[in-house]
């Protein structure tokens, strides 16, 4: 029984995957609502964002994920039950992400999800579910990349490669609010307006070789580079960075996981640092989500929501993600 004495539903709607494949392998079905133990939080999911890691899992590229599984590495909603919890209570608006969600345990593609209390943030906000649903993983990834590993400072020149991705748009917007000079890339000239609306001071058309473009504009190179395309452009991104600068590889939207050949001594320029960022539950919990939500509500930070779907349309939502045509974060409402 919930704390109020109201009986929680016995069954819920969920999108379940039994084997890897095309978007159609996601099946809507009825599942028992999970029951939380002490130290766990049962969340009534209101919305969740789609992430490319879920696309990779659906395609069979996550060997440690066992099927059947409810995917979804993030979710927002309200607390239904929280036995033994002290930081959240029934009715709180909360967000969760990472910590094995959607991979080791069933995730957010459902009307309810049950997660450890240690990976739940309460948020006091009046933002709509469409906006909140876009925020947890996207802002965690952007924030962690910028400030945990790139250590971005006011006045620095930041190159966001893969600028029209949801994380790229969020990173540019956040960096701009922190006083950085933001250069963002796209392969499509028609996306320049989108990038500038989300904080880009300068837009470069990515033809696969940006080093000459960036060096023409900034001869000594960029201070920091956020690489979201992946291995297909990483070596060129390293050449865009100045000595003493940092390149952080966070995304793999280029859909290539490894190099055919990689010689670190020739690929990494002298005195340029290379790191990666993946983000785990502790990184999510360190993200100032409520503060960022306040900035969004005040119009100081823009969150680019692309397309919004409902849970019954999860196949179409995945197809849209795979086609890279959303123009921002894809959000699914339950």
Short mmCIF file of C-alpha atoms in Angstrom, two decimals:
data_model
loop_
_atom_site.label_atom_id
_atom_site.label_comp_id
_atom_site.label_asym_id
_atom_site.label_seq_id
_atom_site.Cartn_x
_atom_site.Cartn_y
_atom_site.Cartn_z
CA UNK A 1 0.00 0.00 0.00
CA UNK A 2 1.17 3.55 -0.68
CA UNK A 3 1.72 5.88 2.26
CA UNK A 4 -1.68 7.52 1.65
CA UNK A 5 -3.44 4.17 1.77
CA UNK A 6 -4.29 4.25 -1.93
CA UNK A 7 -3.68 0.95 -3.68
CA UNK A 8 -1.11 1.16 -6.45
CA UNK A 9 -2.22 -0.32 -9.78
CA UNK A 10 -1.39 -3.99 -10.20
CA UNK A 11 -0.57 -3.81 -13.89
CA UNK A 12 1.07 -1.24 -16.14
CA UNK A 13 1.71 -0.60 -19.80
CA UNK A 14 5.33 -1.08 -20.91
CA UNK A 15 7.39 -1.33 -24.08
CA UNK A 16 9.25 -4.64 -23.91
CA UNK A 17 12.05 -5.95 -26.13
CA UNK A 18 12.64 -9.70 -26.43
CA UNK A 19 15.37 -9.72 -29.08
CA UNK A 20 17.50 -7.19 -30.98
CA UNK A 21 16.26 -5.78 -34.25
CA UNK A 22 14.43 -2.96 -36.00
CA UNK A 23 12.12 -0.58 -34.09
CA UNK A 24 9.28 -3.08 -34.46
CA UNK A 25 10.89 -5.39 -31.87
CA UNK A 26 9.56 -3.02 -29.19
CA UNK A 27 6.24 -4.51 -28.08
CA UNK A 28 3.61 -2.73 -26.00
CA UNK A 29 2.22 -5.10 -23.38
CA UNK A 30 0.84 -5.29 -19.87
CA UNK A 31 3.32 -5.99 -17.06
CA UNK A 32 3.05 -6.18 -13.26
CA UNK A 33 3.89 -2.93 -11.50
CA UNK A 34 7.22 -3.45 -9.66
CA UNK A 35 7.12 -3.37 -5.87
CA UNK A 36 9.81 -1.25 -4.18
CA UNK A 37 11.91 -2.55 -1.31
CA UNK A 38 13.53 -0.37 1.36
CA UNK A 39 15.89 2.05 -0.32
CA UNK A 40 14.00 1.97 -3.62
CA UNK A 41 11.61 4.45 -5.18
CA UNK A 42 8.60 3.51 -7.29
CA UNK A 43 8.12 6.28 -9.84
CA UNK A 44 4.93 6.82 -11.75
CA UNK A 45 6.53 7.74 -15.07
CA UNK A 46 5.09 10.77 -16.83
CA UNK A 47 7.70 11.16 -19.56
CA UNK A 48 11.09 9.96 -20.72
CA UNK A 49 13.61 11.02 -23.32
CA UNK A 50 15.01 8.73 -26.00
CA UNK A 51 18.76 8.14 -26.14
CA UNK A 52 21.03 6.66 -28.76
CA UNK A 53 22.38 4.17 -26.24
CA UNK A 54 18.87 2.67 -26.23
CA UNK A 55 18.97 2.51 -30.02
CA UNK A 56 22.30 0.66 -29.80
CA UNK A 57 20.84 -1.76 -27.23
CA UNK A 58 17.80 -2.34 -29.42
CA UNK A 59 20.11 -3.11 -32.35
CA UNK A 60 22.05 -5.67 -30.29
CA UNK A 61 25.21 -3.69 -29.58
CA UNK A 62 24.99 -3.99 -25.77
CA UNK A 63 26.25 -7.51 -25.04
CA UNK A 64 25.64 -7.30 -21.28
CA UNK A 65 21.94 -6.54 -21.65
CA UNK A 66 19.73 -9.59 -21.19
CA UNK A 67 16.30 -9.85 -22.81
CA UNK A 68 13.43 -9.49 -22.23
CA UNK A 69 14.03 -5.98 -21.00
CA UNK A 70 12.18 -2.71 -20.61
CA UNK A 71 14.58 -0.15 -22.07
CA UNK A 72 15.02 3.46 -20.97
CA UNK A 73 18.00 4.96 -19.15
CA UNK A 74 15.99 7.90 -17.77
CA UNK A 75 12.53 8.95 -16.63
CA UNK A 76 10.64 11.76 -14.92
CA UNK A 77 7.45 11.47 -12.93
CA UNK A 78 6.07 11.45 -9.42
CA UNK A 79 6.91 9.31 -6.42
CA UNK A 80 4.33 6.59 -5.86
CA UNK A 81 6.11 4.75 -3.04
CA UNK A 82 9.46 5.24 -1.32
CA UNK A 83 9.80 2.85 1.65
CA UNK A 84 12.62 3.93 3.93
CA UNK A 85 13.54 6.94 1.82
CA UNK A 86 14.34 10.26 3.51
CA UNK A 87 15.06 12.56 0.55
CA UNK A 88 11.82 12.01 -1.39
CA UNK A 89 8.21 11.37 -0.47
CA UNK A 90 5.00 10.39 -2.20
CA UNK A 91 3.90 12.96 -4.77
CA UNK A 92 7.32 14.57 -5.29
CA UNK A 93 8.29 15.39 -8.87
CA UNK A 94 11.47 13.42 -9.53
CA UNK A 95 13.96 12.47 -12.21
CA UNK A 96 16.21 9.45 -12.52
CA UNK A 97 18.92 8.33 -14.93
CA UNK A 98 21.71 5.81 -15.38
CA UNK A 99 22.71 3.35 -12.66
CA UNK A 100 21.90 0.33 -14.84
CA UNK A 101 18.42 1.62 -15.64
CA UNK A 102 17.13 0.02 -18.83
CA UNK A 103 20.16 -2.24 -19.01
CA UNK A 104 20.66 -4.16 -15.77
CA UNK A 105 17.18 -3.37 -14.43
CA UNK A 106 13.96 -2.48 -16.24
CA UNK A 107 13.90 1.14 -17.29
CA UNK A 108 11.71 4.07 -18.14
CA UNK A 109 9.73 2.79 -21.15
CA UNK A 110 6.75 2.09 -18.90
CA UNK A 111 4.06 3.65 -16.74
CA UNK A 112 6.06 2.79 -13.61
CA UNK A 113 9.71 2.16 -12.89
CA UNK A 114 11.47 1.14 -9.68
CA UNK A 115 14.98 2.46 -8.99
CA UNK A 116 17.41 2.86 -6.09
CA UNK A 117 16.75 6.02 -4.10
CA UNK A 118 20.41 6.92 -4.54
CA UNK A 119 19.75 7.80 -8.20
CA UNK A 120 16.63 9.91 -7.80
CA UNK A 121 16.55 13.72 -7.76
CA UNK A 122 13.52 15.66 -6.55
CA UNK A 123 12.78 18.79 -8.60
CA UNK A 124 10.59 21.70 -7.54
CA UNK A 125 9.36 23.10 -10.84
CA UNK A 126 6.28 23.99 -12.84
CA UNK A 127 7.80 22.96 -16.17
CA UNK A 128 5.67 20.69 -18.34
CA UNK A 129 6.38 17.00 -18.69
CA UNK A 130 7.50 17.44 -22.31
CA UNK A 131 10.32 19.73 -21.16
CA UNK A 132 11.18 17.79 -18.00
CA UNK A 133 11.27 14.55 -19.97
CA UNK A 134 13.98 15.98 -22.19
CA UNK A 135 16.25 17.04 -19.36
CA UNK A 136 17.79 14.31 -17.14
CA UNK A 137 20.19 12.41 -19.38
CA UNK A 138 20.70 15.24 -21.88
CA UNK A 139 21.64 17.83 -19.25
CA UNK A 140 23.64 15.33 -17.20
CA UNK A 141 25.72 14.46 -20.25
CA UNK A 142 26.18 18.07 -21.35
CA UNK A 143 26.97 19.31 -17.83
CA UNK A 144 29.36 16.49 -17.00
CA UNK A 145 31.21 16.79 -20.29
CA UNK A 146 31.61 20.55 -19.98
CA UNK A 147 32.55 20.89 -16.35
CA UNK A 148 33.81 17.54 -15.07
CA UNK A 149 36.19 16.69 -17.89
CA UNK A 150 36.54 19.72 -20.17
CA UNK A 151 36.67 22.03 -17.12
CA UNK A 152 35.21 24.82 -19.22
CA UNK A 153 35.93 28.35 -18.01
CA UNK A 154 34.38 31.72 -18.78
CA UNK A 155 35.80 33.27 -21.94
CA UNK A 156 37.13 30.01 -23.37
CA UNK A 157 36.48 28.97 -26.95
CA UNK A 158 34.46 25.77 -27.16
CA UNK A 159 33.92 23.71 -30.30
CA UNK A 160 30.81 21.49 -30.19
CA UNK A 161 31.17 18.91 -32.94
CA UNK A 162 27.79 17.34 -33.64
CA UNK A 163 26.06 20.55 -32.62
CA UNK A 164 22.56 19.60 -33.76
CA UNK A 165 22.39 16.52 -31.52
CA UNK A 166 20.27 16.98 -28.40
CA UNK A 167 23.38 16.95 -26.19
CA UNK A 168 25.16 19.33 -28.57
CA UNK A 169 22.31 21.83 -28.40
CA UNK A 170 22.16 21.58 -24.61
CA UNK A 171 25.94 21.89 -24.25
CA UNK A 172 26.04 25.01 -26.42
CA UNK A 173 23.21 26.59 -24.45
CA UNK A 174 24.80 25.81 -21.08
CA UNK A 175 28.26 26.93 -22.20
CA UNK A 176 26.85 30.21 -23.46
CA UNK A 177 25.22 30.91 -20.10
CA UNK A 178 28.66 30.37 -18.50
CA UNK A 179 30.33 32.96 -20.71
CA UNK A 180 32.10 30.72 -23.23
CA UNK A 181 32.48 31.54 -26.94
CA UNK A 182 30.68 28.67 -28.66
CA UNK A 183 31.42 27.30 -32.12
CA UNK A 184 28.98 24.59 -33.20
CA UNK A 185 28.99 22.35 -36.26
CA UNK A 186 26.41 20.91 -38.60
CA UNK A 187 26.51 19.14 -41.95
CA UNK A 188 23.36 20.98 -43.04
CA UNK A 189 23.44 24.72 -43.64
CA UNK A 190 19.70 24.88 -42.98
CA UNK A 191 20.40 24.05 -39.31
CA UNK A 192 22.45 27.22 -38.72
CA UNK A 193 19.46 29.08 -37.26
CA UNK A 194 18.76 26.23 -34.84
CA UNK A 195 22.35 26.30 -33.60
CA UNK A 196 22.39 30.07 -33.11
CA UNK A 197 19.08 29.93 -31.25
CA UNK A 198 20.70 27.47 -28.84
CA UNK A 199 23.78 29.50 -28.00
CA UNK A 200 26.22 29.14 -30.91
CA UNK A 201 28.24 32.30 -31.62
CA UNK A 202 29.63 30.80 -34.80
CA UNK A 203 28.50 27.91 -37.01
CA UNK A 204 30.78 25.75 -39.14
CA UNK A 205 29.62 23.40 -41.87
CA UNK A 206 31.22 20.05 -41.11
CA UNK A 207 32.61 18.44 -44.25
CA UNK A 208 34.66 15.96 -42.24
CA UNK A 209 37.70 18.25 -42.07
CA UNK A 210 37.22 21.12 -39.64
CA UNK A 211 40.82 21.66 -38.62
CA UNK A 212 41.54 24.09 -41.48
CA UNK A 213 38.32 26.02 -40.80
CA UNK A 214 38.96 26.41 -37.08
CA UNK A 215 42.62 27.29 -37.57
CA UNK A 216 41.69 29.95 -40.12
CA UNK A 217 39.40 31.56 -37.56
CA UNK A 218 41.49 30.80 -34.44
CA UNK A 219 45.13 30.21 -35.47
CA UNK A 220 46.25 28.74 -32.14
CA UNK A 221 43.23 26.42 -31.93
CA UNK A 222 40.17 25.94 -29.71
CA UNK A 223 40.50 25.79 -25.93
CA UNK A 224 38.06 22.91 -25.56
CA UNK A 225 36.40 20.50 -27.99
CA UNK A 226 33.28 18.44 -27.27
CA UNK A 227 33.27 15.52 -29.71
CA UNK A 228 29.79 14.08 -30.23
CA UNK A 229 30.17 12.45 -33.65
CA UNK A 230 32.75 9.92 -32.49
CA UNK A 231 35.56 7.94 -34.00
CA UNK A 232 34.82 9.08 -37.56
CA UNK A 233 35.82 12.67 -36.75
CA UNK A 234 37.88 12.40 -33.56
CA UNK A 235 41.32 12.65 -35.18
CA UNK A 236 40.29 15.81 -37.01
CA UNK A 237 38.81 17.25 -33.80
CA UNK A 238 42.15 16.72 -32.06
CA UNK A 239 43.75 18.93 -34.70
CA UNK A 240 41.24 21.69 -33.90
CA UNK A 241 42.47 21.99 -30.30
CA UNK A 242 45.28 24.21 -29.06
CA UNK A 243 48.23 23.01 -26.99
CA UNK A 244 47.09 22.68 -23.40
CA UNK A 245 43.49 22.24 -24.55
CA UNK A 246 41.18 19.28 -24.01
CA UNK A 247 39.11 17.13 -26.35
CA UNK A 248 36.31 15.13 -24.72
CA UNK A 249 34.67 12.34 -26.72
CA UNK A 250 31.14 11.93 -25.42
CA UNK A 251 29.01 10.84 -28.36
CA UNK A 252 29.06 8.23 -31.11
CA UNK A 253 26.36 9.47 -33.45
CA UNK A 254 28.63 8.48 -36.34
CA UNK A 255 27.67 4.87 -35.45
CA UNK A 256 31.25 3.61 -35.62
CA UNK A 257 32.54 2.22 -32.35
CA UNK A 258 36.26 1.80 -33.02
CA UNK A 259 39.12 2.85 -35.27
CA UNK A 260 40.30 0.68 -38.11
CA UNK A 261 43.77 1.98 -37.33
CA UNK A 262 44.86 4.38 -34.59
CA UNK A 263 48.37 5.56 -33.85
CA UNK A 264 48.26 7.71 -30.70
CA UNK A 265 51.69 9.26 -31.29
CA UNK A 266 50.60 10.65 -34.64
CA UNK A 267 46.88 11.14 -33.99
CA UNK A 268 47.13 13.10 -30.73
CA UNK A 269 48.92 16.44 -31.19
CA UNK A 270 51.61 17.41 -28.70
CA UNK A 271 50.19 18.77 -25.43
CA UNK A 272 46.55 18.19 -26.42
CA UNK A 273 44.62 16.19 -23.83
CA UNK A 274 42.11 13.51 -24.86
CA UNK A 275 39.45 12.12 -22.53
CA UNK A 276 36.00 10.54 -22.66
CA UNK A 277 32.76 11.01 -20.77
CA UNK A 278 30.03 8.43 -20.32
CA UNK A 279 28.27 9.50 -17.13
CA UNK A 280 26.95 7.25 -14.37
CA UNK A 281 24.36 7.66 -11.64
CA UNK A 282 26.77 9.62 -9.43
CA UNK A 283 27.32 12.07 -12.31
CA UNK A 284 23.57 12.43 -12.70
CA UNK A 285 23.18 13.11 -8.99
CA UNK A 286 25.96 15.74 -9.18
CA UNK A 287 24.14 17.58 -11.98
CA UNK A 288 22.30 20.65 -10.60
CA UNK A 289 19.05 19.63 -12.27
CA UNK A 290 16.75 21.85 -10.20
CA UNK A 291 18.96 24.90 -10.82
CA UNK A 292 19.00 24.15 -14.53
CA UNK A 293 15.20 23.72 -14.49
CA UNK A 294 14.92 27.18 -12.91
CA UNK A 295 17.06 28.62 -15.70
CA UNK A 296 14.84 26.95 -18.28
CA UNK A 297 11.69 28.31 -16.59
CA UNK A 298 13.22 31.81 -16.48
CA UNK A 299 14.14 31.67 -20.17
CA UNK A 300 17.88 31.83 -19.45
CA UNK A 301 18.54 28.30 -20.74
CA UNK A 302 16.87 26.77 -23.77
CA UNK A 303 16.02 23.07 -23.92
CA UNK A 304 15.39 21.99 -27.48
CA UNK A 305 12.57 19.46 -27.54
CA UNK A 306 12.32 17.82 -30.95
CA UNK A 307 9.35 15.51 -31.41
CA UNK A 308 6.92 14.33 -28.73
CA UNK A 309 5.31 10.88 -28.87
CA UNK A 310 3.15 8.73 -26.62
CA UNK A 311 4.15 5.33 -25.25
CA UNK A 312 1.89 3.52 -27.71
CA UNK A 313 3.95 5.11 -30.51
CA UNK A 314 7.35 3.94 -29.23
CA UNK A 315 8.15 2.20 -32.54
CA UNK A 316 7.61 5.40 -34.48
CA UNK A 317 9.64 7.33 -31.89
CA UNK A 318 12.58 4.96 -32.30
CA UNK A 319 12.30 5.21 -36.06
CA UNK A 320 12.49 9.00 -35.79
CA UNK A 321 15.60 8.75 -33.61
CA UNK A 322 17.23 6.38 -36.05
CA UNK A 323 16.53 8.77 -38.94
CA UNK A 324 18.14 11.74 -37.08
CA UNK A 325 15.28 14.04 -38.07
CA UNK A 326 13.88 15.09 -34.72
CA UNK A 327 15.60 18.49 -34.49
CA UNK A 328 16.14 18.10 -30.74
CA UNK A 329 15.45 15.70 -27.91
CA UNK A 330 12.72 13.14 -28.55
CA UNK A 331 10.34 12.85 -25.59
CA UNK A 332 7.76 10.14 -24.95
CA UNK A 333 4.76 10.73 -22.71
CA UNK A 334 3.10 7.85 -20.89
#
